[in-house]
Tab-separated table of C-alpha atoms in Angstrom:
chain	number	residue	atom	x	y	z
A	1	UNK	CA	171.232	143.046	83.971
A	2	UNK	CA	168.545	144.116	81.700
A	3	UNK	CA	164.715	144.652	82.453
A	4	UNK	CA	161.766	144.106	79.889
A	5	UNK	CA	157.943	145.436	79.961
A	6	UNK	CA	155.845	144.812	77.285
A	7	UNK	CA	152.798	146.713	76.721
A	8	UNK	CA	149.994	147.076	74.270
A	9	UNK	CA	148.364	143.705	74.421
A	10	UNK	CA	144.348	143.238	74.736
A	11	UNK	CA	140.845	141.936	72.721
A	12	UNK	CA	140.656	142.381	69.243
A	13	UNK	CA	138.327	140.817	66.576
A	14	UNK	CA	139.935	138.984	64.133
A	15	UNK	CA	141.322	140.953	61.197
A	16	UNK	CA	142.316	143.297	63.391
A	17	UNK	CA	145.607	145.164	64.640
A	18	UNK	CA	147.393	145.579	67.847
A	19	UNK	CA	150.676	146.799	68.333
A	20	UNK	CA	153.014	145.650	71.038
A	21	UNK	CA	156.005	147.188	72.754
A	22	UNK	CA	158.931	146.361	74.927
A	23	UNK	CA	160.780	148.471	76.686
A	24	UNK	CA	164.801	147.740	77.657
A	25	UNK	CA	165.675	149.296	80.758
A	26	UNK	CA	169.745	148.423	82.038
A	27	UNK	CA	172.622	147.819	80.498
A	28	UNK	CA	170.818	147.614	76.851
A	29	UNK	CA	174.202	148.647	75.345
A	30	UNK	CA	174.686	144.562	75.777
A	31	UNK	CA	172.449	143.658	73.566
A	32	UNK	CA	173.003	141.424	70.159
A	33	UNK	CA	169.169	141.045	69.965
A	34	UNK	CA	165.512	140.856	71.036
A	35	UNK	CA	162.788	139.152	69.984
A	36	UNK	CA	158.958	138.116	70.455
A	37	UNK	CA	157.757	134.528	71.532
A	38	UNK	CA	154.286	133.339	72.266
A	39	UNK	CA	152.578	130.880	74.622
A	40	UNK	CA	148.802	129.779	74.016
A	41	UNK	CA	147.004	128.056	77.086
A	42	UNK	CA	148.469	124.485	77.514
A	43	UNK	CA	151.621	124.468	74.351
A	44	UNK	CA	154.889	125.760	74.681
A	45	UNK	CA	156.317	128.774	74.110
A	46	UNK	CA	157.190	129.667	70.148
A	47	UNK	CA	159.310	131.610	68.480
A	48	UNK	CA	157.346	134.605	66.621
A	49	UNK	CA	160.001	137.277	65.189
A	50	UNK	CA	163.326	138.442	66.440
A	51	UNK	CA	165.400	141.335	65.106
A	52	UNK	CA	169.075	142.191	65.726
A	53	UNK	CA	169.569	145.433	67.760
A	54	UNK	CA	171.834	147.107	65.956
A	55	UNK	CA	171.942	146.123	61.909
A	56	UNK	CA	167.883	145.452	62.253
A	57	UNK	CA	167.787	142.037	60.410
A	58	UNK	CA	164.676	140.447	60.819
A	59	UNK	CA	163.375	136.600	61.255
A	60	UNK	CA	159.981	135.738	61.162
A	61	UNK	CA	157.742	132.314	62.257
A	62	UNK	CA	155.671	130.925	59.085
A	63	UNK	CA	152.478	131.401	60.815
A	64	UNK	CA	152.970	135.059	61.368
A	65	UNK	CA	155.312	135.999	58.054
A	66	UNK	CA	153.484	138.657	55.828
A	67	UNK	CA	150.979	139.685	58.880
A	68	UNK	CA	153.552	140.765	61.545
A	69	UNK	CA	156.568	143.157	61.473
A	70	UNK	CA	159.373	143.592	64.077
A	71	UNK	CA	160.867	146.857	64.402
A	72	UNK	CA	163.294	148.679	66.850
A	73	UNK	CA	163.848	152.121	68.263
A	74	UNK	CA	167.568	152.205	69.528
A	75	UNK	CA	167.260	155.705	70.850
A	76	UNK	CA	164.455	154.505	72.626
A	77	UNK	CA	165.463	151.301	73.481
A	78	UNK	CA	162.070	150.021	72.664
A	79	UNK	CA	161.064	147.091	70.649
A	80	UNK	CA	157.920	146.462	68.557
A	81	UNK	CA	155.456	144.093	67.341
A	82	UNK	CA	152.609	145.405	64.702
A	83	UNK	CA	150.569	142.652	64.225
A	84	UNK	CA	147.569	142.646	61.431
A	85	UNK	CA	145.114	140.915	59.921
A	86	UNK	CA	144.851	138.686	63.514
A	87	UNK	CA	143.315	135.474	63.430
A	88	UNK	CA	141.986	133.636	66.641
A	89	UNK	CA	144.705	131.287	66.628
A	90	UNK	CA	147.095	134.691	67.619
A	91	UNK	CA	145.275	134.291	70.708
A	92	UNK	CA	148.366	133.844	74.030
A	93	UNK	CA	150.583	135.792	76.212
A	94	UNK	CA	153.365	137.105	74.187
A	95	UNK	CA	156.452	137.808	75.911
A	96	UNK	CA	159.034	139.782	74.462
A	97	UNK	CA	162.727	138.611	75.289
A	98	UNK	CA	166.522	139.345	74.776
A	99	UNK	CA	169.896	137.629	74.342
A	100	UNK	CA	173.566	139.111	74.466
A	101	UNK	CA	175.217	137.027	71.854
A	102	UNK	CA	174.879	134.979	69.097
A	103	UNK	CA	174.890	131.645	71.146
A	104	UNK	CA	172.478	129.408	70.152
A	105	UNK	CA	169.158	129.295	68.103
A	106	UNK	CA	167.249	132.482	67.382
A	107	UNK	CA	164.224	130.176	67.558
A	108	UNK	CA	164.741	128.303	71.061
A	109	UNK	CA	163.827	130.273	74.203
A	110	UNK	CA	167.201	128.757	75.739
A	111	UNK	CA	169.071	131.519	73.535
A	112	UNK	CA	167.545	134.542	74.899
A	113	UNK	CA	168.895	135.722	78.767
A	114	UNK	CA	166.333	137.987	79.673
A	115	UNK	CA	162.750	137.912	79.698
A	116	UNK	CA	159.370	140.486	80.153
A	117	UNK	CA	156.448	139.394	82.214
A	118	UNK	CA	154.219	138.802	79.278
A	119	UNK	CA	151.123	140.367	77.363
A	120	UNK	CA	147.890	138.884	76.871
A	121	UNK	CA	146.491	139.127	73.049
A	122	UNK	CA	143.291	137.604	72.541
A	123	UNK	CA	141.714	137.463	69.251
A	124	UNK	CA	137.954	136.697	69.016
A	125	UNK	CA	136.334	135.225	66.185
């Protein structure tokens, strides 16, 4: 089992920045990759970014490309999401997720085996 705990959410004005963290514990050696998803009120959970645990290969949703940066610190078993130039439409609960294999598409929630509890990000206009 792997446990994930997010932190770093909050309220920020449009154009501002936030950095989210996701600390992993447990059987982290079994992880293949981790990712960030978000869910706004009344909408489905959507893919934001993905990073492979060893190679550090990254993927981004088009809506955040150029503004968000995903990274990881293997020594600390922690993943980050640096969010710059935030927009009101970025307002959502952000979830970190982890997957143990390459099975499934990285853009889909079903490919992930473990989830954090979520952290609220609110961007005011």
